[in-house]
Structures are given as structure tokens and as C-alpha cells.
Coordinates of C-alpha atoms in Angstrom, one line a residue:
M1 CA -39.4 -0.4 -9.4
K2 CA -38.8 -3.9 -10.8
K3 CA -41.7 -5.3 -8.7
L4 CA -43.9 -2.4 -9.7
K5 CA -43.1 -3.0 -13.4
F6 CA -44.0 -6.7 -13.0
N7 CA -47.2 -5.9 -11.2
L8 CA -48.1 -3.5 -14.0
M9 CA -47.5 -6.3 -16.6
I10 CA -50.0 -8.5 -14.6
L11 CA -52.5 -5.7 -14.6
Q12 CA -52.2 -5.2 -18.3
M13 CA -52.6 -8.9 -18.9
L14 CA -55.8 -8.9 -16.8
K15 CA -57.2 -6.0 -18.7
R16 CA -56.5 -7.8 -22.0
I17 CA -58.4 -10.9 -20.6
V18 CA -61.4 -8.8 -19.7
A19 CA -61.4 -7.1 -23.1
F20 CA -61.1 -10.5 -24.8
A21 CA -63.9 -12.0 -22.8
L22 CA -66.3 -9.1 -23.5
N23 CA -65.6 -8.4 -27.1
T24 CA -68.2 -9.0 -29.7
A25 CA -66.7 -12.3 -30.9
N26 CA -66.5 -13.9 -27.5
V27 CA -69.1 -12.4 -25.2
A28 CA -71.7 -15.1 -26.1
V29 CA -69.3 -17.8 -24.9
T30 CA -68.5 -15.8 -21.8
N31 CA -72.1 -15.3 -20.9
S32 CA -73.0 -18.9 -21.5
I33 CA -70.9 -20.0 -18.5
A34 CA -72.5 -18.3 -15.5
Q35 CA -69.5 -18.7 -13.2
L36 CA -67.2 -17.2 -15.9
K37 CA -69.5 -14.3 -16.5
S38 CA -69.7 -13.6 -12.8
G39 CA -65.9 -14.0 -12.4
I40 CA -65.2 -11.4 -15.2
T41 CA -67.6 -8.9 -13.5
S42 CA -65.7 -9.4 -10.2
L43 CA -62.4 -9.1 -12.0
Q44 CA -63.4 -5.8 -13.5
S45 CA -64.1 -4.4 -9.9
K46 CA -60.7 -5.6 -8.7
I47 CA -59.0 -4.0 -11.7
A48 CA -60.8 -0.7 -10.9
I49 CA -59.2 -0.8 -7.4
L50 CA -55.8 -1.4 -8.9
D51 CA -56.3 1.5 -11.4
D52 CA -57.1 3.8 -8.4
L53 CA -54.0 2.7 -6.5
Y54 CA -51.8 3.4 -9.6
A55 CA -53.4 6.8 -10.0
Q56 CA -52.5 7.6 -6.3
Y57 CA -49.0 6.4 -6.9
S58 CA -48.6 8.6 -10.0
A59 CA -50.2 11.6 -8.2
V60 CA -47.3 11.6 -5.7
T61 CA -44.8 11.9 -8.4
D62 CA -46.9 14.3 -10.5
G63 CA -47.2 16.6 -7.4
V64 CA -43.4 16.8 -7.0
T65 CA -42.9 17.3 -10.7
K66 CA -45.4 20.2 -10.8
Q67 CA -43.7 21.9 -7.9
R68 CA -40.3 21.6 -9.7
T69 CA -41.7 22.8 -13.0
D70 CA -43.4 25.9 -11.4
A71 CA -40.2 26.7 -9.5
R72 CA -38.1 26.4 -12.7
T73 CA -40.5 28.7 -14.6
A74 CA -40.3 31.4 -11.9
L75 CA -36.5 31.1 -11.7
A76 CA -36.1 31.1 -15.5
T77 CA -38.2 34.3 -15.8
T78 CA -36.3 36.3 -13.2
S79 CA -33.0 35.0 -14.4
F80 CA -33.7 36.1 -18.0
S81 CA -34.7 39.6 -16.8
I82 CA -31.6 40.1 -14.7
M83 CA -29.1 38.4 -17.0
S84 CA -30.3 40.4 -20.0
S85 CA -29.8 43.6 -18.1
V86 CA -26.3 42.5 -17.0
Y87 CA -25.6 41.6 -20.6
S88 CA -26.5 45.2 -21.7
Y89 CA -24.2 46.5 -18.9
A90 CA -21.4 44.2 -20.2
I91 CA -21.7 45.3 -23.8
A92 CA -21.7 49.0 -22.7
N93 CA -18.5 48.5 -20.8
N94 CA -16.7 46.2 -23.2
L95 CA -16.8 43.2 -20.8
S96 CA -16.8 40.4 -23.4
D97 CA -16.5 37.5 -21.0
L98 CA -19.3 38.8 -18.8
A99 CA -21.5 39.3 -21.9
T100 CA -20.8 35.7 -23.0
N101 CA -21.8 34.4 -19.5
M102 CA -24.9 36.5 -19.3
K103 CA -26.2 35.8 -22.9
C104 CA -29.3 33.6 -22.7
S105 CA -32.9 33.1 -23.9
L106 CA -36.0 32.6 -21.9
G107 CA -37.0 29.5 -23.9
T108 CA -33.7 27.8 -23.2
L109 CA -33.8 28.5 -19.5
S110 CA -37.4 27.5 -19.2
H111 CA -36.8 24.0 -20.6
M112 CA -33.3 23.4 -19.1
P113 CA -33.0 20.3 -16.9
F114 CA -33.6 21.2 -13.2
Q115 CA -30.1 20.3 -12.0
K116 CA -28.4 22.1 -15.0
L117 CA -30.4 25.2 -14.5
C118 CA -29.6 25.4 -10.8
S119 CA -25.9 25.0 -11.6
K120 CA -26.0 27.7 -14.3
I121 CA -27.9 30.2 -12.2
Q122 CA -25.8 29.7 -9.1
N123 CA -22.8 30.7 -11.2
A124 CA -24.6 33.6 -12.6
I125 CA -25.6 34.9 -9.1
N126 CA -22.1 34.5 -7.9
T127 CA -20.9 36.5 -10.9
V128 CA -23.4 39.3 -10.6
T129 CA -23.4 39.8 -6.8
P130 CA -20.1 41.8 -6.8
L131 CA -21.4 44.0 -9.6
L132 CA -24.6 45.0 -7.9
P133 CA -23.5 48.6 -6.9
S134 CA -22.9 49.3 -10.6
L135 CA -26.2 47.9 -11.9
S136 CA -28.7 50.3 -10.5
G137 CA -28.8 52.2 -13.8
Y138 CA -29.9 48.9 -15.4
G139 CA -32.8 48.4 -13.0
I140 CA -31.1 46.0 -10.7
T141 CA -30.9 47.0 -7.0
S142 CA -31.4 43.6 -5.3
L143 CA -30.8 40.0 -6.0
S144 CA -32.9 38.6 -3.0
T145 CA -35.8 37.4 -5.2
W146 CA -33.4 35.8 -7.6
Q147 CA -31.6 34.0 -4.8
S148 CA -34.8 33.0 -3.1
Q149 CA -36.2 31.4 -6.3
W150 CA -32.9 29.5 -6.8
D151 CA -33.2 28.2 -3.2
T152 CA -36.8 27.0 -3.8
L153 CA -35.8 25.0 -6.9
N154 CA -32.7 23.7 -5.4
S155 CA -34.6 22.4 -2.3
L156 CA -36.9 20.4 -4.6
L157 CA -34.1 18.6 -6.4
P158 CA -33.9 15.7 -3.9
T159 CA -37.1 13.7 -3.8
P160 CA -39.0 14.8 -0.6
E161 CA -39.0 12.3 2.2
A162 CA -42.8 12.4 2.4
A163 CA -43.0 11.4 -1.3
I164 CA -40.7 8.5 -0.7
I165 CA -42.7 7.2 2.2
A166 CA -46.0 7.6 0.3
H167 CA -44.6 5.8 -2.7
K168 CA -43.5 2.9 -0.5
E169 CA -46.9 2.6 1.2
I170 CA -48.9 2.8 -2.0
G171 CA -46.5 0.4 -3.7
E172 CA -47.1 -2.2 -0.9
K173 CA -50.8 -1.8 -1.4
I174 CA -50.4 -2.3 -5.1
D175 CA -48.3 -5.4 -4.5
K176 CA -50.9 -7.0 -2.2
A177 CA -53.9 -6.1 -4.4
T178 CA -52.1 -7.5 -7.4
K179 CA -51.3 -10.8 -5.7
D180 CA -54.9 -11.1 -4.4
T181 CA -56.4 -10.3 -7.8
N182 CA -54.1 -12.6 -9.7
E183 CA -54.9 -15.4 -7.2
F184 CA -58.6 -14.9 -7.7
F185 CA -58.1 -14.9 -11.5
R186 CA -56.1 -18.2 -11.5
T187 CA -58.2 -20.1 -9.1
Q188 CA -61.7 -18.8 -9.9
I189 CA -61.6 -17.9 -13.6
D190 CA -58.7 -19.5 -15.4
K191 CA -59.7 -23.1 -14.5
L192 CA -63.1 -22.6 -16.1
V193 CA -61.6 -21.7 -19.4
N194 CA -59.3 -24.7 -19.2
N195 CA -62.4 -26.8 -19.9
L196 CA -62.6 -25.2 -23.4
V197 CA -59.2 -26.6 -24.6
G198 CA -59.2 -26.9 -28.4
T199 CA -61.6 -24.0 -29.1
D200 CA -60.9 -20.6 -30.6
Y201 CA -62.0 -19.1 -27.3
F202 CA -59.3 -21.0 -25.3
N203 CA -56.6 -20.2 -27.9
G204 CA -57.4 -16.5 -27.8
W205 CA -57.6 -16.6 -24.0
A206 CA -54.2 -18.3 -23.7
L207 CA -52.6 -15.8 -26.0
N208 CA -53.9 -12.8 -24.1
R209 CA -52.9 -14.4 -20.8
K210 CA -49.2 -14.2 -21.5
L211 CA -47.3 -11.5 -19.7
R212 CA -45.7 -8.9 -22.0
N213 CA -43.0 -6.4 -21.3
T214 CA -45.0 -3.2 -21.9
G215 CA -41.7 -1.3 -22.2
N216 CA -40.8 -3.1 -25.4
R217 CA -42.1 -2.0 -28.8
H218 CA -40.5 -4.6 -31.0
T219 CA -41.8 -6.3 -34.1
R220 CA -43.2 -9.5 -32.9
L221 CA -45.0 -12.7 -34.0
D222 CA -47.4 -14.3 -31.6
A223 CA -47.9 -17.8 -33.0
I224 CA -50.6 -20.3 -32.0
V225 CA -49.7 -23.8 -33.3
T226 CA -52.4 -26.5 -33.4
N227 CA -53.3 -29.7 -35.1
E228 CA -56.3 -30.2 -37.4
L229 CA -58.5 -30.8 -34.3
G230 CA -57.5 -27.4 -32.8
E231 CA -55.3 -29.0 -30.1
P232 CA -52.1 -27.2 -29.1
I233 CA -48.8 -28.7 -30.2
Y234 CA -45.9 -28.5 -27.8
N235 CA -42.2 -28.0 -28.7
V236 CA -42.7 -26.8 -32.2
N237 CA -39.8 -24.6 -33.5
V238 CA -41.2 -21.4 -35.0
T239 CA -38.7 -19.5 -37.2
V240 CA -39.1 -16.1 -38.9
N241 CA -36.7 -16.9 -41.7
S242 CA -33.8 -14.7 -42.8
F243 CA -34.4 -12.4 -45.7
G244 CA -32.8 -9.6 -47.7
K245 CA -33.8 -5.9 -47.8
D246 CA -32.1 -2.8 -49.1
G247 CA -28.9 -4.8 -49.9
K248 CA -28.7 -6.2 -46.4
T249 CA -29.4 -9.7 -45.1
F250 CA -31.3 -10.1 -41.8
E251 CA -30.9 -13.2 -39.7
A252 CA -33.6 -15.7 -38.8
V253 CA -35.1 -15.5 -35.3
S254 CA -36.7 -18.6 -33.6
S255 CA -38.6 -19.7 -30.5
E256 CA -40.5 -22.8 -29.4
T257 CA -44.1 -23.3 -28.5
D258 CA -45.1 -24.0 -24.9
I259 CA -47.6 -26.6 -23.6
D260 CA -50.4 -24.4 -24.8
G261 CA -49.1 -24.2 -28.3
L262 CA -48.1 -20.6 -27.9
C263 CA -44.9 -19.0 -29.0
E264 CA -43.6 -15.4 -29.1
V265 CA -40.8 -14.6 -31.7
S266 CA -39.7 -11.0 -31.2
T267 CA -37.1 -8.4 -32.1
F268 CA -36.5 -8.9 -35.8
E269 CA -36.5 -6.7 -38.9
P270 CA -40.0 -5.9 -40.2
G271 CA -41.0 -6.6 -43.8
I272 CA -42.5 -9.4 -45.9
R273 CA -41.0 -12.6 -44.5
S274 CA -41.6 -16.3 -44.4
V275 CA -42.2 -18.4 -41.3
T276 CA -41.1 -22.1 -41.0
L277 CA -42.6 -24.5 -38.4
S278 CA -40.6 -27.7 -37.6
G279 CA -40.3 -30.3 -35.0
D280 CA -40.3 -34.1 -34.4
S281 CA -44.1 -34.3 -34.0
I282 CA -45.1 -32.4 -37.1
T283 CA -44.6 -32.2 -40.8
S284 CA -42.5 -29.2 -41.4
K285 CA -44.1 -26.3 -43.3
T286 CA -43.2 -22.9 -44.5
V287 CA -45.7 -20.0 -44.8
E288 CA -44.6 -17.3 -47.3
G289 CA -45.6 -13.7 -47.7
I290 CA -46.3 -12.7 -44.1
F291 CA -46.1 -8.9 -43.5
F292 CA -44.6 -7.8 -40.2
E293 CA -45.2 -4.1 -39.4
R294 CA -42.5 -2.3 -37.4
G295 CA -43.2 -2.2 -33.7
K296 CA -46.4 -4.2 -34.0
A297 CA -47.5 -7.7 -33.0
T298 CA -48.7 -10.1 -35.7
I299 CA -51.0 -12.8 -34.3
M300 CA -51.3 -16.0 -36.4
T301 CA -52.6 -19.5 -36.0
F302 CA -50.7 -22.2 -37.7
V303 CA -52.3 -25.6 -38.3
C304 CA -49.8 -28.4 -38.6
A305 CA -50.1 -32.0 -39.7
P306 CA -48.5 -34.8 -37.7
S307 CA -45.2 -36.3 -38.8
F308 CA -46.1 -39.5 -40.6
S309 CA -42.4 -40.4 -40.8
N310 CA -42.4 -40.7 -37.0
I311 CA -45.4 -42.9 -37.1
S312 CA -43.8 -45.1 -39.8
A313 CA -40.7 -45.3 -37.7
E314 CA -42.6 -46.4 -34.6
K315 CA -44.5 -49.0 -36.7
T316 CA -41.2 -50.3 -38.1
A317 CA -39.7 -50.5 -34.7
T318 CA -42.8 -52.4 -33.4
T319 CA -42.7 -54.8 -36.4
S320 CA -39.0 -55.5 -35.9
T321 CA -39.5 -56.2 -32.2
T322 CA -42.4 -58.6 -33.0
Q323 CA -40.3 -60.4 -35.6
S324 CA -37.3 -60.8 -33.3
S325 CA -39.6 -62.1 -30.6
T326 CA -41.1 -64.6 -33.0
T327 CA -37.7 -65.8 -34.2
A328 CA -36.5 -66.2 -30.6
N329 CA -39.6 -68.3 -29.7
N330 CA -39.0 -70.6 -32.7

């Protein structure tokens, strides 16, 4: 399952890339590079193959689930009919414990977890079987259908061997197709976009290229940090600062940019917060009033100026070295 989840993250990333390359703002750039345009078209075909494999994978599970659901519905309907009649028998004969055990509703039985329903109905069948000779006046002369429906549902509780084998085979196909598609993407398409470093197209491409855990729905900041020339800045600390809300103080959360100037800061309290960017290579800055919506990603580009104090320090060190050298020579 872990491998399948990772492969699915890759597929979602590739879909984001295609959507990015073909959206209104970027399609002109995509089409202007013939190899890139052709590569995106080929990538779409490969994604379609992966989608079909995932559909096959889901169909195996869906088929088993439908069988279980249909079996539960049949068992719940028969159980409600018989147990309601036994309940009436219990009330008529002042059998309070039996009445309590037989009291049920069709809605509850129909939506009860499979394992729990099997356990409950098996106990009910065991309880009612000795009473069968006394129940003819309540329309109950046989429990064979009831027992047969229980047997059917119970047999479906373990995952059928055929489904396990099918899942494994399709999973292996998904793994191979994902590796082949990702290799094609990296070697045939990605390298073309690397020639566009410093452009909005490259920045957006790099942001969409990041793998994301699709199981998470956290409030998140996707930051792009560049200099005035649009070049990415590495190792910048991006901090969503602490703030107070409803009488509580929520801690700051930080992360650092990678070599592409990209940074993801996640899992923090939503609201109107400030973001501080700091690091040895830039002049620190704080941006106020950024609204973060619960469970959503906020994508922002931050342009930072170089740290002149570092430049001055380098010049001072160079001057000192030169002066020392001159003194030594004299």
C-alpha cells in the first residue's frame, strides 16, 4: 500500500504539471517549444494508461465490496423479519431477556459493519433455533434461508484469494508504468524547462512538480523565494509567525527553501498571520496580513533583497587582508 500511495502521489504531480503547461496563462510558452509541446502530449497518453490501471485496481475492490453490501442487505432484511416475529413471541410470553435480544431496526442492521452484523446474527440464530417448534404461529417454520444468507456474508469477510492476486498483478503494472512515465518526464520534458530558470513559467513548474501527500488536508504555505532578477534563493528560512486567536497563542512554524527557492510550511493554525523571511544571503523581511484558509494551500512568491551587511563584511575582510599584506611587504 505504501508503494501504491507513493505512485499515486507521482501521478497527481504529473497531472498538475500537464494542467499547468496547458492552462491559459502558460500554453503559449508550452507551444513555443516544439519538444515541450510534443512531450506534454505524450505525457497525457501515458497518464491515461495509468488512470486505466488505477480504475482496474479499484474495480477489484469495488466488486468485493458490492458483493458484501448486497449480502448484508439480504441478511439484514431476513433478520429483521424473523427477529421482529420472535420479539412479538417474547412479549406475549413475558420473556424479557429474549425480547431485549430480538429488538432491532432494519436501518441499524442494514448499516451495521459486516463483522459486527455476522456476530450479532449468529447469536440470534443460535438463540432462535431451539424455539423453532413454538414459532409456527408467528410465521416461522424454517431458518434455512436465514442461515444460508449468514453463510454467504460470512464467506465474504476474508478478502477472496482471486482479489488478492489481481491486486498484486495490477499493482505491479502500476509500479512499472509509473517508473517508465516518471523517467520519460524527467529525461525528456523536465530538462527542457530547466532552460527557463528565472521565469514565472519555471517557478510555477517547479512548484507543481513537488510531490504532495494527498492524504493530508492541512493549512499550508507554498513559498517561492527569488531575488529581484527572479532567480531562486537557496536556504532561506520561511516562518509563519506565532499569533493569538480566541485567547490562545499559536506557535510559529518554519521551513527552508530548496535549491529551486521552493519551500512548504504546513500544519499550522489558519487565520490572518505574518510571514518572516530570513537568512545569511538576504535582508530579512516580514510580510503582514496574509490570510490562510483552513485546509487550503496559499501560494506566494516573495522577492528578497541581498544582504548588504554580508557584502560589506566581505569587503572589510578583503581590505584587511590587503592592508596586512602591504604592511608585511614593507
